[in-house]
Tab-separated table of C-alpha atoms in Angstrom:
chain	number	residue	atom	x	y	z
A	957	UNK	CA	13.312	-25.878	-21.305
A	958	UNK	CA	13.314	-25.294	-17.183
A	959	UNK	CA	15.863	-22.808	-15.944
A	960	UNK	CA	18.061	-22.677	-12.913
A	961	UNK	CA	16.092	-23.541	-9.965
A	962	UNK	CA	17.005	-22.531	-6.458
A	963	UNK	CA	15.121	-23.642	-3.616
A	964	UNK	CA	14.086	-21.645	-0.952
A	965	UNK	CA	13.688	-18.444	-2.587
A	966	UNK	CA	13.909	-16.774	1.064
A	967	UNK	CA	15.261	-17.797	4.343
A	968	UNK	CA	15.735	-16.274	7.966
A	969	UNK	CA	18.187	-18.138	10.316
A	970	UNK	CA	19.266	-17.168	13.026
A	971	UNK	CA	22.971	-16.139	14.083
A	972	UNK	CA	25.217	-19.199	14.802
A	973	UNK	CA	23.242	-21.424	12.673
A	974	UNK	CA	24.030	-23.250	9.420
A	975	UNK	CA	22.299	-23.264	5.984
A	976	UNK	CA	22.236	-24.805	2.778
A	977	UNK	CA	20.790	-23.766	-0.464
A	978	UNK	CA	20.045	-25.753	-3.224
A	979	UNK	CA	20.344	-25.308	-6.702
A	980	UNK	CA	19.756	-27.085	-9.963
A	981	UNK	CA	20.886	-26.623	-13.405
A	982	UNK	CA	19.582	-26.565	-16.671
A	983	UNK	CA	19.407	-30.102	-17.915
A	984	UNK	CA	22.842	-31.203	-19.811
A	985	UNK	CA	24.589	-28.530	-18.135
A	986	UNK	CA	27.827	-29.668	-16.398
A	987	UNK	CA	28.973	-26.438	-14.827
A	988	UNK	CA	27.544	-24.720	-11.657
A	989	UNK	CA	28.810	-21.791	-10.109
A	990	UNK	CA	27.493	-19.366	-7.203
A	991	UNK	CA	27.534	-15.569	-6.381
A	992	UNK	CA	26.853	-13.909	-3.287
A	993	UNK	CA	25.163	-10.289	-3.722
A	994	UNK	CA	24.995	-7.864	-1.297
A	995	UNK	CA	24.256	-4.058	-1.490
A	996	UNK	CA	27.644	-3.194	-0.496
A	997	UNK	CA	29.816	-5.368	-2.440
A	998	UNK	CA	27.616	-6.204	-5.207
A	999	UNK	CA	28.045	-9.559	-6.762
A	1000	UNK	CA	31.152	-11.663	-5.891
A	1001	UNK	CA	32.151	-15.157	-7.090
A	1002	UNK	CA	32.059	-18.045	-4.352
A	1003	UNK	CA	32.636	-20.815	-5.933
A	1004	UNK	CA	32.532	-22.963	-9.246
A	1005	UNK	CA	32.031	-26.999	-9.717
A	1006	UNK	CA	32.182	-29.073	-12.604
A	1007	UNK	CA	31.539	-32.725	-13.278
A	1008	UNK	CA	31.623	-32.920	-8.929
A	1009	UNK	CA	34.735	-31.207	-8.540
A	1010	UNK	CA	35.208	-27.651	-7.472
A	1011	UNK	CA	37.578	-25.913	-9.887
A	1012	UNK	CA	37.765	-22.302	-8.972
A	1013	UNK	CA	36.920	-20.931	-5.516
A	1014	UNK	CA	36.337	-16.800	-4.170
A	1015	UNK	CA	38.064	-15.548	-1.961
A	1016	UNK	CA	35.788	-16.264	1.337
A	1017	UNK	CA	36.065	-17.774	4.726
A	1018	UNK	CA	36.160	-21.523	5.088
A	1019	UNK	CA	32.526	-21.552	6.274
A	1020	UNK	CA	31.041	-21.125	2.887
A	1021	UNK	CA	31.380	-24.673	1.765
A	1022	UNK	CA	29.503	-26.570	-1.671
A	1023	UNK	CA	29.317	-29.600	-3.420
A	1024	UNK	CA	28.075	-31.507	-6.739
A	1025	UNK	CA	26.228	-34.432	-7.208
A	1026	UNK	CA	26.412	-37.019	-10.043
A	1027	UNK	CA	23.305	-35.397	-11.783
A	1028	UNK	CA	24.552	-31.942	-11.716
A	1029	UNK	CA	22.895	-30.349	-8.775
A	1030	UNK	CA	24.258	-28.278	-6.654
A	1031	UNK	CA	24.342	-27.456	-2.966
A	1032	UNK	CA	26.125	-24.825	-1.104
A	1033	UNK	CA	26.521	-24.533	3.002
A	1034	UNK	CA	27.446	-21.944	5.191
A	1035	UNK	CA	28.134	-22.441	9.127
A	1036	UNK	CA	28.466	-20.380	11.883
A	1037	UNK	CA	26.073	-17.660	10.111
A	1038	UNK	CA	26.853	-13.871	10.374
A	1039	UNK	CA	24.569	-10.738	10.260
A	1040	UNK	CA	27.030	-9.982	6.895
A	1041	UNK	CA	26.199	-13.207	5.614
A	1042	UNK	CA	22.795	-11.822	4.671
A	1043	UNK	CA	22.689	-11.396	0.500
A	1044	UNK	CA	21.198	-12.695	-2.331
A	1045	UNK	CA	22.428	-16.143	-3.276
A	1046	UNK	CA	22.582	-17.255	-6.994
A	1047	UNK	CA	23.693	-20.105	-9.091
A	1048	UNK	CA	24.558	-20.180	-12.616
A	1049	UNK	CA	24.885	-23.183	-14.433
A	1050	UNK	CA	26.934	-23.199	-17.981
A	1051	UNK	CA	27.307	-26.428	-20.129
A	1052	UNK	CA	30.937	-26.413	-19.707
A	1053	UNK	CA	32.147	-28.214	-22.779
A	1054	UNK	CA	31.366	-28.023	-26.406
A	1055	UNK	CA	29.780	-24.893	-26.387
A	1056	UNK	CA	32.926	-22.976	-25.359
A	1057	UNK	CA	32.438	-19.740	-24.254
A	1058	UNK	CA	28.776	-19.882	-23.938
A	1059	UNK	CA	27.490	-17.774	-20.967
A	1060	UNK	CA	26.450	-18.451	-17.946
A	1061	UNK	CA	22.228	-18.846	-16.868
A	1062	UNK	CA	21.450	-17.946	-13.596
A	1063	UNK	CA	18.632	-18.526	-11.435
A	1064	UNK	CA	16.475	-16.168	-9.603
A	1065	UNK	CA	18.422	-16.625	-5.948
A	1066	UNK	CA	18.202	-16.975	-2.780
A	1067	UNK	CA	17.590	-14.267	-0.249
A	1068	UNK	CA	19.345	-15.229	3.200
A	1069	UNK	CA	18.046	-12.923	6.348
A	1070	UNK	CA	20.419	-13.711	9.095
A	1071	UNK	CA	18.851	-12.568	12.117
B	565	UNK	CA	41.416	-10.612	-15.941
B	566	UNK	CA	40.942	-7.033	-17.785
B	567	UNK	CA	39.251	-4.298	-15.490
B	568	UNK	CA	36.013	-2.417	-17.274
B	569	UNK	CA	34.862	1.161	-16.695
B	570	UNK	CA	30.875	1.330	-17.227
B	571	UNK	CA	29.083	5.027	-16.690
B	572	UNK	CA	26.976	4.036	-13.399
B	573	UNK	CA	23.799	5.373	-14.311
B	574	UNK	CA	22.253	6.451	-18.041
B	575	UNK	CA	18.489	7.539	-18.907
B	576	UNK	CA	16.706	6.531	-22.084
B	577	UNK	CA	13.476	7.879	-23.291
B	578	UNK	CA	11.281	4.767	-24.033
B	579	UNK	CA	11.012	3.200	-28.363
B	580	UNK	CA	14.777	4.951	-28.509
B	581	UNK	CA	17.819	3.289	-28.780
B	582	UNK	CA	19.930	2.785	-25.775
B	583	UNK	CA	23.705	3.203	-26.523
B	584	UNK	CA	25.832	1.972	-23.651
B	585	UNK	CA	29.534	2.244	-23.841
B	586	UNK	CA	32.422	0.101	-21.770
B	587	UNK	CA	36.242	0.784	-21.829
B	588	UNK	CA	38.346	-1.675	-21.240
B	589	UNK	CA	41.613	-0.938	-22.351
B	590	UNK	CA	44.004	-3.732	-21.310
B	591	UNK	CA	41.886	-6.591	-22.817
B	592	UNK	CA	44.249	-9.617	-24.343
B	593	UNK	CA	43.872	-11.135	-26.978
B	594	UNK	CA	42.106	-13.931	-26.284
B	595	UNK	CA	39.386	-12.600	-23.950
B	596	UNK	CA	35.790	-12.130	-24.525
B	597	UNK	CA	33.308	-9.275	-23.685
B	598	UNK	CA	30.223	-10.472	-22.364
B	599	UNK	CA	27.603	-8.583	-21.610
B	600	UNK	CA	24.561	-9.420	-19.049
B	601	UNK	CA	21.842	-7.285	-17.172
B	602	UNK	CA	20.039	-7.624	-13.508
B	603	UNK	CA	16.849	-6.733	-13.490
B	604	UNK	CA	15.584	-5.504	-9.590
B	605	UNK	CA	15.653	-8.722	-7.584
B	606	UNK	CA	16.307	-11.533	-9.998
B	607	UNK	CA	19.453	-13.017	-11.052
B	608	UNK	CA	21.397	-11.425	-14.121
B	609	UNK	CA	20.362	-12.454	-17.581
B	610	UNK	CA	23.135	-13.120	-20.550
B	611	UNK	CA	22.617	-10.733	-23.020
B	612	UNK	CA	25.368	-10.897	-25.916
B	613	UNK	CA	29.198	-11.741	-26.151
B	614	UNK	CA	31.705	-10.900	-28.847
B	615	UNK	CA	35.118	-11.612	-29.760
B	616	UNK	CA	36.719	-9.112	-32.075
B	617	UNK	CA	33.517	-8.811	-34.838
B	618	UNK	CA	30.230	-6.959	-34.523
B	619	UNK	CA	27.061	-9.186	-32.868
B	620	UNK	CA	23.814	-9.003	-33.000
B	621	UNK	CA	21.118	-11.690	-31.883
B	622	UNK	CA	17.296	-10.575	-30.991
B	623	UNK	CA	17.785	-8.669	-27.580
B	624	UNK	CA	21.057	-6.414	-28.794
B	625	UNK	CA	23.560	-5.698	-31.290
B	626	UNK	CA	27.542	-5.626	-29.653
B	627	UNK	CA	29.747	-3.049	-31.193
B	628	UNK	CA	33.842	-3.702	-30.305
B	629	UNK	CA	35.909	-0.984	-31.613
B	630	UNK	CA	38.801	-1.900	-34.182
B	631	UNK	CA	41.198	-1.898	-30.940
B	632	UNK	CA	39.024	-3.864	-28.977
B	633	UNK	CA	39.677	-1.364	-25.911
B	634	UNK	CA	36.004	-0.358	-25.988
B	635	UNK	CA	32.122	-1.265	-26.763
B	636	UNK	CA	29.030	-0.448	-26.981
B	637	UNK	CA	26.201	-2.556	-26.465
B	638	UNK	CA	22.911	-1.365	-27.897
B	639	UNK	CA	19.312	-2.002	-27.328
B	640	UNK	CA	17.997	-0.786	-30.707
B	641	UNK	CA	14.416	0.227	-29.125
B	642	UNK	CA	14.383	0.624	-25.319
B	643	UNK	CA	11.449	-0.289	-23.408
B	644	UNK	CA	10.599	0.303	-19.896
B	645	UNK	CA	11.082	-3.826	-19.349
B	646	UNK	CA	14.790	-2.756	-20.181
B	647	UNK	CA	15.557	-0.768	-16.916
B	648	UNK	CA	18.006	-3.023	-15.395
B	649	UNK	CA	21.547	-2.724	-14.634
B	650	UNK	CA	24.033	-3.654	-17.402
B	651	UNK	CA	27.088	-5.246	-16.518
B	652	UNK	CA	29.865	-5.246	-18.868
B	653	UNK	CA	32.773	-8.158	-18.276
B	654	UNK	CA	36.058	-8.916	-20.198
B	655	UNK	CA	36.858	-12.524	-19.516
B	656	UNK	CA	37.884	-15.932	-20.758
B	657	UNK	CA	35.518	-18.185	-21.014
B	658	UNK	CA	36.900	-20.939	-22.928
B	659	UNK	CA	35.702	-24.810	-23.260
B	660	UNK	CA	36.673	-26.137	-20.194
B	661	UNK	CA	38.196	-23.407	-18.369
B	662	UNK	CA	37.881	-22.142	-15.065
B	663	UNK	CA	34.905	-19.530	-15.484
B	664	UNK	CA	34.109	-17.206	-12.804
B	665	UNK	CA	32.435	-13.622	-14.076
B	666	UNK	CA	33.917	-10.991	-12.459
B	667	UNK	CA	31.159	-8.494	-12.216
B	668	UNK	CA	31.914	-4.536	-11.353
B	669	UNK	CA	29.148	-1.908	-10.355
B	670	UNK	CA	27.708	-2.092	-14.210
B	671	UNK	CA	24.922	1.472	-15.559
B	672	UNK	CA	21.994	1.444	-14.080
B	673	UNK	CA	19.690	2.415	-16.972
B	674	UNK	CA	16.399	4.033	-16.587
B	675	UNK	CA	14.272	4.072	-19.822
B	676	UNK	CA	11.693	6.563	-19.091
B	677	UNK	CA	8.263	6.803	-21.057
């Protein structure tokens, strides 16, 4: 069966602008959570969203900003893009119920160039 | 969420076994290990979890000490495909719970021919 997909695989904004990423999970899974890696602090939990709500959220600025849709998909936003926002993006999707603690698939990210 | 100490780098000579150990001593009782890799520039794959019990399934075998305040995951015959970083978390993951992975700097393995 299809993976995680994320679309674009790479990006270059430009400082000040805003970007969204797209990702979407395997099919039947409910769950949809994204990382932010970067060579310094390695891979850090932004946020998670299940059945369209967002149950957990990492501890970032109010400028990284996501959002499910009906059919699972995910999107996440940033605004007001730094040179430090530059990383590797990913999304993991989980089914979320019934399979307890299965673990997580990711996908094979985004890389964001912030110019 | 219980904190994990991984050696941050091991080498392997290639068709060996890869042994790689992960303390984490103030694990409760209802929290998982997980295991997952990164290989360079793609996302991190899901390797293995355990409870309390020995696992095995087709990429590795998990061995949790008695304790459960330490494992070792083990790729029975290393390739070079298996150079990666290997991430070792302690977490809960139950149905329906809030699940984020808390990942920490993980062993960079090298299997070598």
């Amino acid at each position: 069966k299809a993976g995680v997909t994320q679309t674009p695989r790479y990006l270059i904004k430009t400082r000040g602008q805003q970007v969204t990423l797209s990702c979407s999970p395997i099919s039947g899974h409910r769950s949809v959570s994204w990382y932010q890696q970067t060579p310094g602090q390695g891979l850090q939990f932004l946020f998670e969203y299940f059945s369209e709500t967002q149950r957990n959220k990492g501890n970032f600025p109010g400028r990284f900003s996501g959002r499910q849709f009906s059919n699972s998909r995910s999107e996440m936003n940033v605004s007001t893009l730094e040179l430090g926002d530059s990383a590797l993006y990913l999304c993991a999707s989980r089914h979320g119920t019934g399979q307890g603690v299965a673990g997580y698939t990711f996908g094979s990210g985004t890389r964001l160039t912030v110019v | 969420d219980a904190k994990t100490t991984q050696p941050p780098s091991m080498d392997c000579a290639e068709g060996r076994a890869a042994n790689l150990p992960c303390n984490h001593s103030t694990i409760s009782g209802n929290e998982y290990v997980y295991w997952y890799r990164q290989i360079h520039s793609q996302g991190p794959q899901y390797i293995i979890h355990g409870l309390k019990n020995n696992e095995t399934n087709e990429m590795a075998s998990l061995i949790i000490t008695e304790d459960r305040k330490s494992s070792t995951l083990i790729l029975p015959h290393a390739t070079l495909r298996d150079t990666a970083v290997y991430y070792c978390i302690v977490r809960v993951l139950n149905e329906g719970s809030q699940g984020n992975l808390i990942f920490g700097k993980g062993t960079k393995l090298s299997v070598k021919p």
